[in-house]
C-alpha positions as protocol buffer text, in pm:
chain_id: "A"
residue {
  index: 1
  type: UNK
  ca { x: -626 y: -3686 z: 11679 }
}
residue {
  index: 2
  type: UNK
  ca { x: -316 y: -3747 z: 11568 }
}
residue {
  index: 3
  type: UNK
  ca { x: 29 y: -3561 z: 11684 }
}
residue {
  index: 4
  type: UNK
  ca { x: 131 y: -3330 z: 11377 }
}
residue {
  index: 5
  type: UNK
  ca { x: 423 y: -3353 z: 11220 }
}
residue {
  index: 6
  type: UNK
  ca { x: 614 y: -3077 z: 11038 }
}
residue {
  index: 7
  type: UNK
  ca { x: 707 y: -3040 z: 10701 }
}
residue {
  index: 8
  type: UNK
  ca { x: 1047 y: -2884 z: 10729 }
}
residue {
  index: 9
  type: UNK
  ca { x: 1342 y: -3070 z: 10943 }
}
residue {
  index: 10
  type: UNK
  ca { x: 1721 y: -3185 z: 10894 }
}
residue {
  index: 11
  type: UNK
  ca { x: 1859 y: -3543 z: 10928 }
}
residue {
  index: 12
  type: UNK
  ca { x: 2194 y: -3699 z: 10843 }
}
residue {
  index: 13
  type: UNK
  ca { x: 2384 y: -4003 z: 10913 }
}
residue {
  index: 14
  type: UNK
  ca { x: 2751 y: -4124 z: 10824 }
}
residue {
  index: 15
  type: UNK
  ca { x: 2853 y: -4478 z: 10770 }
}
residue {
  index: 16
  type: UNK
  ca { x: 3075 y: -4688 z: 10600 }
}
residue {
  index: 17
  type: UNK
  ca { x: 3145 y: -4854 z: 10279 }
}
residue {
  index: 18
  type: UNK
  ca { x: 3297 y: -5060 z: 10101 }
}
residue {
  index: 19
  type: UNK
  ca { x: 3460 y: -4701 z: 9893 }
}
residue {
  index: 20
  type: UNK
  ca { x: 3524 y: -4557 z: 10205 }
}
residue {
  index: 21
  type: UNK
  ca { x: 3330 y: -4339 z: 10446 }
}
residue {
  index: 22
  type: UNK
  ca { x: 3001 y: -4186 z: 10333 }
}
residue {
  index: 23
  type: UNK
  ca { x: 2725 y: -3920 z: 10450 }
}
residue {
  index: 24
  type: UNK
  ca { x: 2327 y: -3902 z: 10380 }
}
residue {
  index: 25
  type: UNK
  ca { x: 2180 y: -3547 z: 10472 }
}
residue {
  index: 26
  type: UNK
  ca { x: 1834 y: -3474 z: 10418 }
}
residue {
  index: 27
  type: UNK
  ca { x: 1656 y: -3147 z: 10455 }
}
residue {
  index: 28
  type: UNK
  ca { x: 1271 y: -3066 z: 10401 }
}
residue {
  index: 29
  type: UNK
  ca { x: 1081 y: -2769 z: 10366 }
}
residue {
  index: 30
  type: UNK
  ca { x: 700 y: -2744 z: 10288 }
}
residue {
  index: 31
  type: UNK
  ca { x: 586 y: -2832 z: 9934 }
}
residue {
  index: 32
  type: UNK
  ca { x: 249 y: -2960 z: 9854 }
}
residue {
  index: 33
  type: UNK
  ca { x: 379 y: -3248 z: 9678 }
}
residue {
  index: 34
  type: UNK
  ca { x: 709 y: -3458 z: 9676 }
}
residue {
  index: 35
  type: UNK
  ca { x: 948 y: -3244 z: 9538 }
}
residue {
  index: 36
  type: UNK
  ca { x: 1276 y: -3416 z: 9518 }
}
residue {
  index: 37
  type: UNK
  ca { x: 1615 y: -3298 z: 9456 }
}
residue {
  index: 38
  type: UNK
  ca { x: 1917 y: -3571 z: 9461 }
}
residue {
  index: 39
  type: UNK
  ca { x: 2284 y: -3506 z: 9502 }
}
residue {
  index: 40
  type: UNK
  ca { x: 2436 y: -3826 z: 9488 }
}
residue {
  index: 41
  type: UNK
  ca { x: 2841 y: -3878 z: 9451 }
}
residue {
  index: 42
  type: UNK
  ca { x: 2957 y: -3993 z: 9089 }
}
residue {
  index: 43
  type: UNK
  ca { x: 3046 y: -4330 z: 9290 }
}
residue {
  index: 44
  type: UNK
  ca { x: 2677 y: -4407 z: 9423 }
}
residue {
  index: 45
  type: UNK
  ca { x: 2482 y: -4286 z: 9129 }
}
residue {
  index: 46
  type: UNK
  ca { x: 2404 y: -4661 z: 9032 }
}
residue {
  index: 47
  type: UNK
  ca { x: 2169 y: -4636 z: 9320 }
}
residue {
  index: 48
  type: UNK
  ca { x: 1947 y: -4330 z: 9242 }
}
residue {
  index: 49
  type: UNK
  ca { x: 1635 y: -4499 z: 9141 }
}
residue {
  index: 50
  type: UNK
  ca { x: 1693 y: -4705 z: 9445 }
}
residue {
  index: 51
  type: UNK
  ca { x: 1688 y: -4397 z: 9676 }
}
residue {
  index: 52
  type: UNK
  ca { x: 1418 y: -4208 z: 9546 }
}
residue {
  index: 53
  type: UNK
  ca { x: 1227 y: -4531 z: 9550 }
}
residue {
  index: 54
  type: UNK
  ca { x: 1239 y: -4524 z: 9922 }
}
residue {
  index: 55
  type: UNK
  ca { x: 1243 y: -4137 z: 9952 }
}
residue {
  index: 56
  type: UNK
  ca { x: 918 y: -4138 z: 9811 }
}
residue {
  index: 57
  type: UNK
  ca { x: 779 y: -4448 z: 10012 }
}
residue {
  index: 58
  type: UNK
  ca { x: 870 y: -4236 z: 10326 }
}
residue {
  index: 59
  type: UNK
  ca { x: 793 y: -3905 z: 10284 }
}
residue {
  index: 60
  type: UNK
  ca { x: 455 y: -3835 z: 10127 }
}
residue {
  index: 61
  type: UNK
  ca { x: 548 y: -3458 z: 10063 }
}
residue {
  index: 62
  type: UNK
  ca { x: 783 y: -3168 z: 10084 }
}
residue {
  index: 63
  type: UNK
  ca { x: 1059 y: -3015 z: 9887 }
}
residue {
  index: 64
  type: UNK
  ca { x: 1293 y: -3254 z: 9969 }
}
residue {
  index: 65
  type: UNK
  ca { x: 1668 y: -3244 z: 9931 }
}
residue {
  index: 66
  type: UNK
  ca { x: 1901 y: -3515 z: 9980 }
}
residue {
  index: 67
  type: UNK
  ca { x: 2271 y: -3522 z: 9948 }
}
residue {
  index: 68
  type: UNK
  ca { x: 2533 y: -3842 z: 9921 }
}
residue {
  index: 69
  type: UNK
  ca { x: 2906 y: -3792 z: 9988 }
}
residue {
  index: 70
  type: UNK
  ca { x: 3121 y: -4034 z: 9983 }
}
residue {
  index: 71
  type: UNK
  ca { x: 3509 y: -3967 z: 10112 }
}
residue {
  index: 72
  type: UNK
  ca { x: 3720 y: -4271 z: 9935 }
}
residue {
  index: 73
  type: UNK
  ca { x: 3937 y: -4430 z: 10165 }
}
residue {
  index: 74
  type: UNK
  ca { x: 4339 y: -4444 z: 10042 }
}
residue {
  index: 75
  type: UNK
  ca { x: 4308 y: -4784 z: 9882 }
}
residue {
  index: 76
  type: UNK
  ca { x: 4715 y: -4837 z: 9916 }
}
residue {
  index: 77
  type: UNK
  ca { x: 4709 y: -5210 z: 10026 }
}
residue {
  index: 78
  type: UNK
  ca { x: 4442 y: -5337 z: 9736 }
}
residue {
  index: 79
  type: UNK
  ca { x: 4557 y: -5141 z: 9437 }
}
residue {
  index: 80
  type: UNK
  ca { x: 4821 y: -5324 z: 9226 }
}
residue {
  index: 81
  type: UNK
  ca { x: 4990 y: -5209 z: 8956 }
}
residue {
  index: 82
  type: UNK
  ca { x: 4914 y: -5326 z: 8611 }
}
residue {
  index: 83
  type: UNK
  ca { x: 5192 y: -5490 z: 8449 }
}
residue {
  index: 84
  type: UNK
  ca { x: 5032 y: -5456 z: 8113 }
}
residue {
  index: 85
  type: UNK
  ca { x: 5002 y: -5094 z: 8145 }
}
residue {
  index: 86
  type: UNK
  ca { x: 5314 y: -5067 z: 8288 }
}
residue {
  index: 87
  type: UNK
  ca { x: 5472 y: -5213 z: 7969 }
}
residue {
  index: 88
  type: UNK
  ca { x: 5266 y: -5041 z: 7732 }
}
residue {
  index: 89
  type: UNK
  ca { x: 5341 y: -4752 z: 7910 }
}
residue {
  index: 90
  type: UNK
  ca { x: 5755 y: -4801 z: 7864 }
}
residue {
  index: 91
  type: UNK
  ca { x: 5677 y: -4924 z: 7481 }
}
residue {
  index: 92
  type: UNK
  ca { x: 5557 y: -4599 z: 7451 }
}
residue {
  index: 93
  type: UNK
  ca { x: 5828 y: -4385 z: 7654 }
}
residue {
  index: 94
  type: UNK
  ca { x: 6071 y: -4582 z: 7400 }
}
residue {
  index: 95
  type: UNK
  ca { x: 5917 y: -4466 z: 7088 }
}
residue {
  index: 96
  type: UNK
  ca { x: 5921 y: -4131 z: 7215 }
}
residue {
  index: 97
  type: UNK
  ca { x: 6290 y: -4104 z: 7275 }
}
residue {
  index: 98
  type: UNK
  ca { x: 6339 y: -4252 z: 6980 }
}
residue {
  index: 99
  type: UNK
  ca { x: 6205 y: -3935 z: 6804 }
}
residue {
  index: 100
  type: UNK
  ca { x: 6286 y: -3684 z: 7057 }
}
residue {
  index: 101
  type: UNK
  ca { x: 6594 y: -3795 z: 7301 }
}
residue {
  index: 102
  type: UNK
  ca { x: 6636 y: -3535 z: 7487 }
}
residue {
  index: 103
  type: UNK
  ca { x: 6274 y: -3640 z: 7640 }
}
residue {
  index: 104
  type: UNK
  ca { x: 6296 y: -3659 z: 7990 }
}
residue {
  index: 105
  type: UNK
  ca { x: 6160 y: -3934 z: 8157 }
}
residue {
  index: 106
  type: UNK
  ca { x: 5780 y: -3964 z: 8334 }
}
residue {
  index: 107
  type: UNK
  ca { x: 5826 y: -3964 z: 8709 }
}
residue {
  index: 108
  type: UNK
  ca { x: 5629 y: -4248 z: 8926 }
}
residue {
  index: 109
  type: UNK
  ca { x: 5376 y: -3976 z: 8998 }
}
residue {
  index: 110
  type: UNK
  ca { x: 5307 y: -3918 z: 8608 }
}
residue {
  index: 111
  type: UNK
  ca { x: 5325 y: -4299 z: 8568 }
}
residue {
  index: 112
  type: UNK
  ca { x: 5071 y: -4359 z: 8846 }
}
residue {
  index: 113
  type: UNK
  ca { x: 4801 y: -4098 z: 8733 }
}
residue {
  index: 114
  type: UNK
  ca { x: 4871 y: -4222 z: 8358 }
}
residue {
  index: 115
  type: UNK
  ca { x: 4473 y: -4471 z: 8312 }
}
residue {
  index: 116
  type: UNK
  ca { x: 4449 y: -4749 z: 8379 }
}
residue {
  index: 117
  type: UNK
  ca { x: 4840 y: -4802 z: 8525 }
}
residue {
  index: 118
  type: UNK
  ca { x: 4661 y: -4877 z: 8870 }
}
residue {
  index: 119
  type: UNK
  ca { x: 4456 y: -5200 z: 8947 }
}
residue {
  index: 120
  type: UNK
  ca { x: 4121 y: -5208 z: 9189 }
}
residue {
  index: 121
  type: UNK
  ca { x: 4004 y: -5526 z: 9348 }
}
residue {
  index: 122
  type: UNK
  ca { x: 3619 y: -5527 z: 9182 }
}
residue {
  index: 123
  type: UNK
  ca { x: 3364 y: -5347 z: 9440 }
}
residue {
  index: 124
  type: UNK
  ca { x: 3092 y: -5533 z: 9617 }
}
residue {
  index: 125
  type: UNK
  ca { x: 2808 y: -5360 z: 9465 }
}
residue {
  index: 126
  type: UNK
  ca { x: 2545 y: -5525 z: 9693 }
}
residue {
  index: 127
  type: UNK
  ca { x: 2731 y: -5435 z: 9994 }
}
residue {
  index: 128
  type: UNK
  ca { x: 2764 y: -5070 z: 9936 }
}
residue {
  index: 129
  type: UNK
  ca { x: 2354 y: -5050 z: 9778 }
}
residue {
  index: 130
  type: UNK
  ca { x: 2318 y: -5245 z: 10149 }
}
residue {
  index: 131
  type: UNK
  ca { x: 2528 y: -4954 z: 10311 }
}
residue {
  index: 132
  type: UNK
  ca { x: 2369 y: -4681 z: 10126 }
}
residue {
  index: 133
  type: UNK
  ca { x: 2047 y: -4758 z: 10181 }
}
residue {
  index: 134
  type: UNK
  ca { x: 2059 y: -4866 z: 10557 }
}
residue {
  index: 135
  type: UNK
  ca { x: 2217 y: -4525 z: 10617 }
}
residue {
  index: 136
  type: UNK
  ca { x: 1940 y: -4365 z: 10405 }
}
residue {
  index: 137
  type: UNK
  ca { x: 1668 y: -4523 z: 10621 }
}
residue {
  index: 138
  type: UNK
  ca { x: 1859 y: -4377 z: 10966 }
}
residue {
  index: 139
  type: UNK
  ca { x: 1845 y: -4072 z: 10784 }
}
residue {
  index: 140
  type: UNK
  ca { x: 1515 y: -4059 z: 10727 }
}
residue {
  index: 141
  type: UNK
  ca { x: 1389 y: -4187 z: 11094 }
}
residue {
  index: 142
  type: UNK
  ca { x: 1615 y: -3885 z: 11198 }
}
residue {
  index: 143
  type: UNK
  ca { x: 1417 y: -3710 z: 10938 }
}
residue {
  index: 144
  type: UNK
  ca { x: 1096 y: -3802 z: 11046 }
}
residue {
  index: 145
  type: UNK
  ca { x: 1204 y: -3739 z: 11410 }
}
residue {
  index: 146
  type: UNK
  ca { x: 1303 y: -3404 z: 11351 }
}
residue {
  index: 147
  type: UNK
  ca { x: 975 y: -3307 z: 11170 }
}
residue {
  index: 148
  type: UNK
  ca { x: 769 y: -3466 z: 11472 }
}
residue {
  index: 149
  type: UNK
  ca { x: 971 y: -3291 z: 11717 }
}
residue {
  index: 150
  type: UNK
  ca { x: 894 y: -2950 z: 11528 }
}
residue {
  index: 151
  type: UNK
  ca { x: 541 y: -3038 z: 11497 }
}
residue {
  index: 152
  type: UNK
  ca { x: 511 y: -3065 z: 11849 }
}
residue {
  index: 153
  type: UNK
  ca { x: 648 y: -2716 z: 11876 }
}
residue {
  index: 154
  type: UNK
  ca { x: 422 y: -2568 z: 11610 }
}
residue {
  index: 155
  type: UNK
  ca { x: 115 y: -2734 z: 11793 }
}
residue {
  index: 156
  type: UNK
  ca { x: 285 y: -2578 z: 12145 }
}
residue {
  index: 157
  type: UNK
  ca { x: 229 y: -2284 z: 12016 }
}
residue {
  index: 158
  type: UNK
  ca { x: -62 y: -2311 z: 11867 }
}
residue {
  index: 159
  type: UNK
  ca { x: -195 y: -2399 z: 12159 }
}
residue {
  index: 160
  type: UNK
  ca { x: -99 y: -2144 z: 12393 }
}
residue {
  index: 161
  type: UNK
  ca { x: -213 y: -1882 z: 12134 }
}
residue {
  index: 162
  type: UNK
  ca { x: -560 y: -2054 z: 12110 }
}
residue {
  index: 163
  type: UNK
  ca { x: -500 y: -2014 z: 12543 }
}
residue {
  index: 164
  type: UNK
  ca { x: -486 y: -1678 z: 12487 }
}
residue {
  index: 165
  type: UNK
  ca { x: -778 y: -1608 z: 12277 }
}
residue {
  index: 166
  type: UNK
  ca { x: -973 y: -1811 z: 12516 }
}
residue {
  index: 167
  type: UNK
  ca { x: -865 y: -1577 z: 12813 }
}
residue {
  index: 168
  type: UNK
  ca { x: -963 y: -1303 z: 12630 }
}
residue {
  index: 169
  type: UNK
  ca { x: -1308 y: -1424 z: 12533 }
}
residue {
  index: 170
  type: UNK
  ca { x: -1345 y: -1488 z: 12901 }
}
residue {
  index: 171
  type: UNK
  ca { x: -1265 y: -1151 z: 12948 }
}
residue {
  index: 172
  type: UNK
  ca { x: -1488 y: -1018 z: 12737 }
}
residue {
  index: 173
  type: UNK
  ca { x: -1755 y: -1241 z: 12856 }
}
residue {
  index: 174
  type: UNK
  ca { x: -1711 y: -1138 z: 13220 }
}
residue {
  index: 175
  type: UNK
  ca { x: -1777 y: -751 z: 13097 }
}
residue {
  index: 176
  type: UNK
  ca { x: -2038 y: -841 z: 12825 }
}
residue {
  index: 177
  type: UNK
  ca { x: -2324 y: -670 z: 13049 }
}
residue {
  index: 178
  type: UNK
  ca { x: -2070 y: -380 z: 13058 }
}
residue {
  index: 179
  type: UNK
  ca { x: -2031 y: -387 z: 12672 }
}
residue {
  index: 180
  type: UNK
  ca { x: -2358 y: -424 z: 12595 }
}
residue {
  index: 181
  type: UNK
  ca { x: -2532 y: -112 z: 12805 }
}
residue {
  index: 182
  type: UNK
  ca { x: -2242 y: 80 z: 12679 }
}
């Protein structure tokens, strides 16, 4: 017979990407089909179908909930500064103190938040689905893990209470003569 394995358990894994540093947490209660909820960051959404793909290949059942974070790493040595938006942006800071002079000027921080003034180096998608997903399939052998490991405790106890009726059916057994001319 085989070992059973709980519905409910908690798994997560951290890992890196190309973005920066990023967390998978999975948590699963009894359902009695696959119910599942995604919270993926704005920045990995591309891989949703991807991820409930091989949620689904996994986990036969449960309400499942799984969660993506990613925490983007201060990109300070690859972002440049676009020259092009840097010129528009003074073309425009000109025709504005042209009309009002007493304009003060933008400071760097207004200048860097202003779109588009600040140049990325394109991402590796394939390298951060790669990421994603081998940190999704830790999480879900820590996952499954977790559910075996409670599964073991449910049939523990299951167990000892089926010990227990036993004992007392050998109880009653023993005193059945008893019982019986009573």
């Amino acid at each position: 017979m085989p070992a059973p394995v709980s519905m409910t358990g908690f798994a997560g894994a951290t890992f890196a990407t190309p973005l920066g540093q990023a967390a998978v947490e999975i948590r699963s209660v009894n359902s009695r089909f696959l119910d599942l909820t995604l919270k993926v960051a704005d920045d990995l959404r591309a891989f949703e179908p991807h991820i409930r793909e091989r949620i689904g290949a996994r986990l036969g059942r449960g309400k499942v909930e799984c969660r993506l974070s990613v925490q983007r790493a201060a990109a300070a040595e690859s972002t440049r500064l676009s020259p092009a938006a840097l010129a528009g942006l003074q073309r425009l800071g000109d025709q504005v103190r042209q009309v009002l002079p007493q304009a003060p000027p933008l400071s760097v921080a207004e200048v860097l938040a202003w779109p588009g003034v600040l140049e990325t180096p394109p991402l590796d998608a394939e390298a951060l689905r790669s990421a994603v997903l081998a940190a999704l399939d830790e999480a879900l052998d820590r996952l499954q893990e977790s559910r075996a490991r409670e599964g073991a405790a449910i049939a523990d106890g299951l167990r000892s209470r089926c010990d227990g009726i036993a004992a007392i059916v050998d109880q009653l057994r023993q005193r059945l003569p008893e019982l019986r001319a009573a």
